[in-house]
Amino acid sequence: MDVNIEYFGMLSEITRCSEETISLSQNRVSDLRALLLRKYPALEQVDFQLAQNGEIRSEETGISHRNLALLPPFSGG
Amino acid sequence: MDVNIEYFGMLSEITRCSEETISLSQNRVSDLRALLLRKYPALEQVDFQLAQNGEIRSEETGISHRNLALLPPFSGG
Amino acid sequence: MSEHNNVFKTGAISSEFIGSAIAKHQSKTEIGAHGIFLGQVRADAVGGKTVTAIEYTAYEEMATQKFHEIRESALTKFNLTCLHTYHSLGLVKAGAVCLFVLASATSRKEVCRAVAYIVDEIKAGVPIFGKELFGDASHRWKVNR
Amino acid sequence: MSEHNNVFKTGAISSEFIGSAIAKHQSKTEIGAHGIFLGQVRADAVGGKTVTAIEYTAYEEMATQKFHEIRESALTKFNLTCLHTYHSLGLVKAGAVCLFVLASATSRKEVCRAVAYIVDEIKAGVPIFGKELFGDASHRWKVNR
C-alpha cells in the first residue's frame, strides 16, 4: 500500500520535505516507524507520534488510511 | 466622648442618615453597639461591623478614634 | 513590578479600557501568560422585577488599604510580573463590567490561581456595597455569598 | 450556548479583538463573570540570542477536532454560559498574544478553573508546533512542559 505522510514541525527539517509517498509492505504503525527510522536515523532523537485521519494511532494498530501525519511534541499556546 | 459615625449601604436606610455625631459615656465597641441597637432596633436584622481608622474593631476593644464607620455585609465584585 | 494605580473607577469599566490595559503589556516581553477576571453586572430577576444596574459605594479609607493588602499578599503567594485591579464606584448598568483583575507572569502555572485568589479576597474583605436597582424606584442590597 | 467560530487566527490576536470579544458579551446579562487566559510570546534568551517571534503551524485536521473535544469536555465539567478559544497560526512577534480563552458563567466559581483546564488541555493535546525565531536566520523548536 502506498501512503502519503505529512511531516510537521521539526520533523520536516529531519526529512527535508513536508510530505512524501512511501510504499508499505506491512501495515502496522510499528512497521512504518521502523521503516522511517531506517530512512531517517535522526528521527530517533524525537518523540514523534503517527496520526491517521486526525487521530493518534498506537504502535500495534494497523494503518487503514492513505493520508498519515507524523507529529513531533506539541507546543501550542 | 463625641464620635462621628458614618453609615454605609443598607445601614444608612435604617438610620435615615449617612452620618451623625453620638455622645459615648463608655468607650468599648460593645457599648456603642448596644447604644445603636436601642436607637435603631432594625439594626438587629443586619450583621454589621464597626471600623475605626480603616480597620474592623472587635467587640471588646476600645474606641480611641473620633471617626467611625458602621459597615453592612460586603458586596463588591 | 509596575506601580499600582488607583483601584476605583467611576462607572463601568469599558472593554476599550480592558483592551488598552492588555496592549500596554505587550512591551513586557518577559510575560508569557495573563490571567484576567471580569465581574459583570447580572440582570437578575427578583420577584417579577429585573436588576437594571448596581450602584456601588465603598468605605474608601478601608477599601484602599484592603486592596493594597490583597495585592501584597498575592505578590507573596504567586510569582507574578504584574498585577492590576480595578473596581467600579457609582452606577454600573446590567451587562457592564464592575471588576477587572489582570495578573501576568512568565508562565501560565500561577496566573489562573492568582486571579481566583484575588477575586475571592476582594469579595470577602473589601468594604464595597452594591445597591441593585430595578427599573422602577425600588432596589435591593446585594450580599456576596 | 453561542456557536463556536473558527479557532485559528492568522497572525497575532490583537488587543482590539480581545476587547471586542468582551464587549460582545455585554448584551448577555445572565453572565456575572468572565475568566480569560492570554498566552503571550516571550522574548526568551537562549545562548546569547533572543526569541523575536514564533511561527506557528498545526496539523489542522486533528487540531480542529481536538479543540472541539476540549470545548465539549469543558462544557460538561463546568457550568458555562459561553466559551471561546482562539489560537494563532503563522508569525506572532514577541509581546503579542497567540492564545485567547474566554469562559463566561453566571457566577465566578467556575470560570477560573475552567480556563486553567482548557489551557492545560490545549498545551498537552492539540497538534500545534511553534518555531521560535531569533533575530538572525536561526531558530529553535518550542516544546511545552
Coordinates of C-alpha atoms in Angstrom, one line a residue:
Chain A
M1 CA 0.0 0.0 0.0
D2 CA 1.2 3.5 -0.9
V3 CA 0.7 6.0 1.9
N4 CA 1.2 9.8 2.0
I5 CA 3.0 11.1 5.1
E6 CA 2.9 14.7 6.1
Y7 CA 5.8 15.8 8.3
F8 CA 5.2 18.6 10.9
G9 CA 7.4 21.0 12.8
M10 CA 11.0 19.9 13.4
L11 CA 10.3 16.5 11.7
S12 CA 10.2 18.2 8.3
E13 CA 13.7 19.5 9.0
I14 CA 14.9 16.0 9.5
T15 CA 13.1 14.5 6.5
R16 CA 13.9 17.7 4.4
C17 CA 10.4 17.5 3.0
S18 CA 6.9 18.4 4.1
E19 CA 5.3 15.2 2.7
E20 CA 6.2 12.2 0.7
T21 CA 4.6 8.9 -0.5
I22 CA 6.0 5.7 0.9
S23 CA 5.3 2.1 -0.1
L24 CA 4.4 -0.2 2.9
S25 CA 4.7 -4.0 2.8
Q26 CA 3.4 -4.4 6.3
N27 CA 0.7 -2.2 7.7
R28 CA 1.1 -1.9 11.5
V29 CA 2.2 1.5 12.8
S30 CA 5.3 -0.1 14.4
D31 CA 6.3 -1.4 10.9
L32 CA 6.1 2.1 9.5
R33 CA 8.0 3.5 12.5
A34 CA 10.8 1.0 11.8
L35 CA 10.9 1.9 8.1
L36 CA 11.1 5.7 8.9
L37 CA 13.9 5.2 11.4
R38 CA 15.9 3.3 8.8
K39 CA 15.4 6.0 6.3
Y40 CA 15.9 8.9 8.7
P41 CA 18.1 7.8 11.7
A42 CA 17.8 11.3 13.2
L43 CA 14.2 10.6 14.0
E44 CA 15.5 8.6 17.0
Q45 CA 16.0 11.9 18.8
V46 CA 12.4 13.0 18.5
D47 CA 9.5 11.7 20.5
F48 CA 7.1 11.5 17.5
Q49 CA 3.6 10.1 17.0
L50 CA 1.7 8.9 14.0
A51 CA -1.8 10.2 13.2
Q52 CA -4.3 8.9 10.7
N53 CA -7.4 10.7 9.8
G54 CA -6.9 13.2 12.6
E55 CA -6.3 10.6 15.3
I56 CA -3.1 9.4 17.1
R57 CA -2.6 5.7 16.3
S58 CA -0.8 3.4 18.8
E59 CA 2.1 1.2 17.7
E60 CA 0.1 -2.0 17.5
T61 CA -2.8 -0.7 15.4
G62 CA -3.0 -1.1 11.7
I63 CA -2.8 1.6 9.1
S64 CA -6.0 1.7 7.1
H65 CA -5.9 5.2 5.7
R66 CA -3.7 6.7 2.9
N67 CA -3.2 10.0 4.5
L68 CA -0.9 10.0 7.5
A69 CA 0.8 12.6 9.6
L70 CA 4.0 12.4 11.7
L71 CA 3.8 14.7 14.7
P72 CA 6.6 16.0 16.9
P73 CA 5.9 17.1 20.5
F74 CA 3.1 19.7 20.7
S75 CA 4.0 23.3 21.5
G76 CA 0.8 25.3 21.2
G77 CA -0.1 28.2 23.5
Chain B
M1 CA -16.6 61.4 74.1
D2 CA -18.3 62.6 70.9
V3 CA -17.8 60.3 67.9
N4 CA -18.8 60.8 64.3
I5 CA -20.3 57.6 62.8
E6 CA -20.7 57.1 59.0
Y7 CA -23.4 54.6 57.9
F8 CA -22.8 52.6 54.7
G9 CA -25.1 50.8 52.3
M10 CA -28.3 49.5 53.8
L11 CA -27.4 50.8 57.2
S12 CA -27.9 54.4 56.1
E13 CA -31.5 53.4 55.2
I14 CA -32.1 52.2 58.7
T15 CA -30.6 55.2 60.4
R16 CA -32.0 57.6 57.7
C17 CA -28.7 59.5 57.6
S18 CA -25.3 59.0 56.2
E19 CA -23.5 60.1 59.3
E20 CA -24.2 61.5 62.8
T21 CA -22.4 62.5 65.9
I22 CA -23.1 60.5 69.1
S23 CA -22.0 61.1 72.7
L24 CA -20.5 58.0 74.3
S25 CA -20.3 57.5 78.1
Q26 CA -18.4 54.2 77.8
N27 CA -15.9 53.5 75.1
R28 CA -15.9 49.8 74.2
V29 CA -17.2 48.8 70.8
S30 CA -19.9 46.6 72.5
D31 CA -21.2 49.7 74.4
L32 CA -21.6 51.6 71.2
R33 CA -23.3 48.6 69.6
A34 CA -25.8 48.4 72.5
L35 CA -26.5 52.2 72.2
L36 CA -27.1 52.0 68.4
L37 CA -29.4 49.0 68.8
R38 CA -31.5 50.9 71.3
K39 CA -31.7 53.9 68.9
Y40 CA -32.2 51.8 65.8
P41 CA -33.9 48.5 66.7
A42 CA -33.9 47.5 63.0
L43 CA -30.1 47.2 63.1
E44 CA -30.8 43.8 64.8
Q45 CA -31.6 42.4 61.4
V46 CA -28.2 43.3 59.9
D47 CA -24.8 41.6 60.5
F48 CA -22.9 44.9 60.8
Q49 CA -19.3 45.7 61.9
L50 CA -17.7 48.8 63.3
A51 CA -14.5 50.2 61.8
Q52 CA -12.2 52.8 63.2
N53 CA -9.4 54.4 61.1
G54 CA -9.9 51.9 58.3
E55 CA -9.8 48.8 60.5
I56 CA -12.6 46.5 61.7
R57 CA -12.7 46.6 65.6
S58 CA -13.8 43.6 67.6
E59 CA -16.5 43.9 70.3
E60 CA -14.1 44.1 73.3
T61 CA -11.7 46.7 72.0
G62 CA -12.0 50.3 73.0
I63 CA -12.9 53.2 70.7
S64 CA -10.0 55.6 70.5
H65 CA -10.8 57.5 67.3
R66 CA -13.4 60.1 66.6
N67 CA -14.2 58.9 63.1
L68 CA -16.0 55.6 63.0
A69 CA -17.8 53.7 60.2
L70 CA -20.6 51.2 60.5
L71 CA -20.4 48.5 57.8
P72 CA -23.1 46.1 56.5
P73 CA -22.1 42.8 54.7
F74 CA -19.7 43.5 51.8
S75 CA -20.9 43.0 48.2
G76 CA -18.1 44.1 45.9
G77 CA -17.3 42.5 42.6
Chain C
M1 CA 6.8 45.3 39.3
S2 CA 4.7 48.1 37.9
E3 CA 3.2 50.7 40.3
H4 CA -0.4 50.3 41.3
N5 CA -2.7 53.0 40.0
N6 CA -5.9 53.9 41.8
V7 CA -8.2 50.9 42.0
F8 CA -11.5 52.7 41.9
K9 CA -13.1 53.8 38.5
T10 CA -16.2 55.9 38.3
G11 CA -18.9 54.0 36.5
A12 CA -18.4 50.9 34.3
I13 CA -15.0 49.5 33.2
S14 CA -15.2 49.7 29.4
S15 CA -14.0 47.0 27.1
E16 CA -11.7 49.6 25.5
F17 CA -10.0 50.2 28.9
I18 CA -9.5 46.4 29.3
G19 CA -8.1 46.1 25.7
S20 CA -5.8 49.0 26.3
A21 CA -4.6 47.5 29.6
I22 CA -3.8 44.3 27.7
A23 CA -2.0 46.3 24.9
K24 CA 0.2 48.1 27.5
H25 CA 1.7 44.7 28.5
Q26 CA 2.9 43.8 25.0
S27 CA 6.2 45.7 25.6
K28 CA 6.9 43.5 28.6
T29 CA 8.3 40.6 26.6
E30 CA 9.2 38.6 29.7
I31 CA 5.5 37.9 30.2
G32 CA 4.2 34.6 28.8
A33 CA 0.7 34.5 30.3
H34 CA -2.1 36.8 31.5
G35 CA -5.0 35.7 33.7
I36 CA -8.0 38.0 33.7
F37 CA -11.2 38.1 35.7
L38 CA -14.1 40.3 34.8
G39 CA -17.1 40.8 37.1
Q40 CA -20.2 41.7 35.0
V41 CA -23.5 43.1 36.5
R42 CA -26.2 40.5 36.0
A43 CA -29.8 41.4 35.2
D44 CA -31.1 39.1 38.0
A45 CA -34.9 38.6 38.2
V46 CA -36.3 39.1 41.7
G47 CA -40.0 38.6 42.3
G48 CA -41.1 39.8 38.8
K49 CA -38.6 42.7 38.7
T50 CA -35.2 42.8 37.0
V51 CA -31.9 44.4 38.1
T52 CA -31.1 47.1 35.6
A53 CA -28.0 48.5 37.3
I54 CA -25.9 48.3 40.5
E55 CA -24.8 51.5 42.3
Y56 CA -21.6 50.9 44.2
T57 CA -20.3 52.8 47.2
A58 CA -17.3 52.0 49.4
Y59 CA -15.8 52.8 52.8
E60 CA -12.9 54.1 50.7
E61 CA -10.3 54.6 53.5
M62 CA -10.5 50.9 54.5
A63 CA -11.2 49.6 50.9
T64 CA -8.0 51.2 49.6
Q65 CA -6.0 49.7 52.4
K66 CA -7.6 46.2 51.9
F67 CA -6.9 46.3 48.1
H68 CA -3.3 47.1 49.0
E69 CA -3.1 44.2 51.4
I70 CA -4.6 41.8 48.9
R71 CA -2.2 42.9 46.3
E72 CA 0.8 42.4 48.6
S73 CA -0.5 39.0 49.7
A74 CA -1.0 37.9 46.1
L75 CA 2.5 39.0 45.1
T76 CA 3.9 37.0 48.0
K77 CA 1.9 33.8 47.3
F78 CA 2.3 33.8 43.5
N79 CA 5.2 34.5 41.2
L80 CA 3.7 37.4 39.2
T81 CA 5.4 40.0 36.9
C82 CA 2.4 42.4 37.0
L83 CA -0.9 42.8 38.9
H84 CA -3.7 45.3 38.3
T85 CA -7.1 45.5 39.9
Y86 CA -9.9 47.9 39.2
H87 CA -13.4 48.2 40.8
S88 CA -16.3 50.5 39.8
L89 CA -17.9 53.0 42.1
G90 CA -21.2 54.6 41.2
L91 CA -23.6 53.3 38.6
V92 CA -22.9 50.3 36.5
K93 CA -25.6 49.0 34.2
A94 CA -26.5 45.4 33.7
G95 CA -24.1 43.8 31.2
A96 CA -21.3 46.2 32.1
V97 CA -18.0 45.3 33.9
C98 CA -17.6 46.3 37.5
L99 CA -14.4 44.4 38.5
F100 CA -11.2 43.8 36.4
V101 CA -8.3 41.8 37.7
L102 CA -5.2 41.3 35.5
A103 CA -2.4 39.1 36.7
S104 CA 0.7 38.5 34.5
A105 CA 3.6 36.1 34.8
T106 CA 6.3 34.4 32.8
S107 CA 4.4 31.1 32.6
R108 CA 0.8 30.0 32.9
K109 CA 1.0 27.9 36.1
E110 CA 0.3 30.7 38.5
V111 CA -1.9 33.3 36.8
C112 CA -5.3 31.5 37.0
R113 CA -4.8 30.6 40.7
A114 CA -3.7 34.1 41.5
V115 CA -6.7 35.7 39.8
A116 CA -9.1 33.3 41.6
Y117 CA -7.5 34.1 45.0
I118 CA -7.6 37.9 44.4
V119 CA -11.3 37.8 43.4
D120 CA -12.2 35.7 46.5
E121 CA -10.3 38.1 48.8
I122 CA -12.0 41.2 47.2
K123 CA -15.5 39.7 47.6
A124 CA -14.9 38.7 51.2
G125 CA -12.7 41.5 52.6
V126 CA -13.2 44.8 50.8
P127 CA -16.0 47.1 52.2
I128 CA -17.8 47.8 48.9
F129 CA -21.6 47.9 48.9
G130 CA -23.8 47.2 45.9
K131 CA -27.3 48.6 45.6
E132 CA -29.2 46.6 43.0
L133 CA -31.6 49.0 41.2
F134 CA -34.8 47.8 39.5
G135 CA -36.4 49.7 36.6
D136 CA -38.8 51.4 39.0
A137 CA -37.7 53.4 42.1
S138 CA -37.2 50.2 44.1
H139 CA -33.9 48.5 45.0
R140 CA -32.3 45.6 46.9
W141 CA -28.9 45.5 48.7
K142 CA -26.6 42.9 47.1
V143 CA -24.9 40.4 49.5
N144 CA -21.9 38.3 48.5
R145 CA -22.2 34.6 49.1
Chain D
M1 CA -24.6 28.4 24.1
S2 CA -23.1 30.5 21.4
E3 CA -21.8 28.9 18.3
H4 CA -18.1 28.2 18.1
N5 CA -16.3 30.2 15.4
N6 CA -13.1 29.1 13.7
V7 CA -10.4 28.7 16.4
F8 CA -7.4 29.6 14.2
K9 CA -6.5 33.2 13.6
T10 CA -3.7 34.2 11.1
G11 CA -1.0 36.1 13.0
A12 CA -1.3 37.7 16.4
I13 CA -4.6 38.1 18.3
S14 CA -4.9 41.9 18.8
S15 CA -6.0 43.6 22.0
E16 CA -8.7 45.2 19.9
F17 CA -10.1 41.8 19.0
I18 CA -10.0 40.8 22.7
G19 CA -11.7 44.0 23.8
S20 CA -14.4 43.5 21.1
A21 CA -15.0 39.9 22.2
I22 CA -15.5 41.1 25.7
A23 CA -17.9 43.9 24.5
K24 CA -20.0 41.4 22.6
H25 CA -20.9 39.6 25.9
Q26 CA -22.4 42.8 27.5
S27 CA -25.7 42.0 25.9
K28 CA -25.7 38.6 27.7
T29 CA -27.0 39.9 31.0
E30 CA -27.2 36.5 32.6
I31 CA -23.4 36.4 32.7
G32 CA -21.8 37.5 36.0
A33 CA -18.2 36.5 35.5
H34 CA -15.6 36.1 32.7
G35 CA -12.4 34.2 33.0
I36 CA -9.7 35.0 30.4
F37 CA -6.4 33.5 29.6
L38 CA -3.9 35.1 27.2
G39 CA -0.8 33.4 26.0
Q40 CA 1.9 35.9 25.0
V41 CA 5.1 35.2 23.1
R42 CA 8.1 35.6 25.4
A43 CA 11.4 37.1 24.2
D44 CA 13.3 34.2 25.8
A45 CA 17.1 34.5 25.8
V46 CA 18.8 31.3 24.5
G47 CA 22.6 31.2 24.4
G48 CA 23.1 34.9 23.7
K49 CA 20.2 35.1 21.2
T50 CA 16.7 36.4 21.9
V51 CA 13.4 35.0 20.5
T52 CA 11.9 37.7 18.3
A53 CA 8.8 35.8 17.1
I54 CA 7.2 32.3 17.0
E55 CA 5.9 30.9 13.7
Y56 CA 3.0 28.5 14.5
T57 CA 1.9 25.6 12.3
A58 CA -0.7 22.9 13.0
Y59 CA -1.9 19.6 11.8
E60 CA -5.2 21.4 11.3
E61 CA -7.5 18.3 10.7
M62 CA -6.6 16.9 14.1
A63 CA -6.2 20.3 15.9
T64 CA -9.7 21.4 14.9
Q65 CA -11.1 18.1 16.2
K66 CA -9.1 18.4 19.5
F67 CA -10.3 22.0 20.1
H68 CA -13.8 20.7 19.6
E69 CA -13.3 17.8 22.1
I70 CA -11.7 20.2 24.7
R71 CA -14.6 22.5 24.3
E72 CA -17.2 19.8 24.8
S73 CA -15.3 18.4 27.8
A74 CA -15.1 21.8 29.4
L75 CA -18.8 22.4 28.9
T76 CA -19.6 19.1 30.6
K77 CA -17.2 19.7 33.5
F78 CA -18.0 23.3 34.2
N79 CA -21.3 25.3 34.2
L80 CA -20.5 27.8 31.5
T81 CA -22.7 30.2 29.6
C82 CA -20.2 30.9 26.8
L83 CA -16.8 29.6 25.8
H84 CA -14.5 30.9 23.1
T85 CA -11.0 29.8 22.1
Y86 CA -8.6 31.4 19.6
H87 CA -5.1 30.3 18.6
S88 CA -2.7 32.0 16.2
L89 CA -1.2 30.3 13.1
G90 CA 1.7 31.9 11.3
L91 CA 4.0 34.6 12.7
V92 CA 3.5 36.1 16.1
K93 CA 6.0 38.6 17.4
A94 CA 7.4 38.7 20.9
G95 CA 5.0 40.5 23.2
A96 CA 1.9 39.7 21.0
V97 CA -0.9 37.3 22.0
C98 CA -1.1 33.8 20.4
L99 CA -3.8 32.2 22.6
F100 CA -7.0 33.6 23.9
V101 CA -9.5 31.7 26.0
L102 CA -12.7 33.3 27.2
A103 CA -15.0 31.4 29.6
S104 CA -18.2 33.0 30.9
A105 CA -20.7 31.9 33.6
T106 CA -23.4 33.3 35.9
S107 CA -21.0 33.3 38.8
R108 CA -17.3 33.3 39.4
K109 CA -16.8 29.9 41.0
E110 CA -16.2 28.0 37.8
V111 CA -14.6 30.4 35.3
C112 CA -11.1 30.4 36.6
R113 CA -10.9 26.6 37.0
A114 CA -12.5 26.2 33.5
V115 CA -9.9 28.5 31.9
A116 CA -7.0 26.7 33.6
Y117 CA -8.3 23.3 32.5
I118 CA -8.8 24.4 28.9
V119 CA -5.3 25.9 28.6
D120 CA -3.7 22.7 30.1
E121 CA -5.6 20.6 27.6
I122 CA -4.7 22.8 24.6
K123 CA -1.0 22.7 25.6
A124 CA -1.0 18.9 26.0
G125 CA -3.3 17.7 23.4
V126 CA -3.5 19.9 20.3
P127 CA -1.0 19.3 17.5
I128 CA 0.3 22.9 17.2
F129 CA 4.0 23.5 16.6
G130 CA 5.9 26.7 17.5
K131 CA 9.2 27.6 15.7
E132 CA 11.0 30.2 17.9
L133 CA 12.8 32.6 15.6
F134 CA 15.9 34.5 16.6
G135 CA 16.8 37.8 15.0
D136 CA 19.2 36.1 12.6
A137 CA 18.2 33.2 10.3
S138 CA 18.4 30.7 13.2
H139 CA 15.6 29.1 15.1
R140 CA 14.6 26.6 17.8
W141 CA 11.6 24.4 18.1
K142 CA 9.4 25.2 21.2
V143 CA 8.4 22.3 23.4
N144 CA 5.7 22.5 26.0
R145 CA 6.5 21.5 29.6

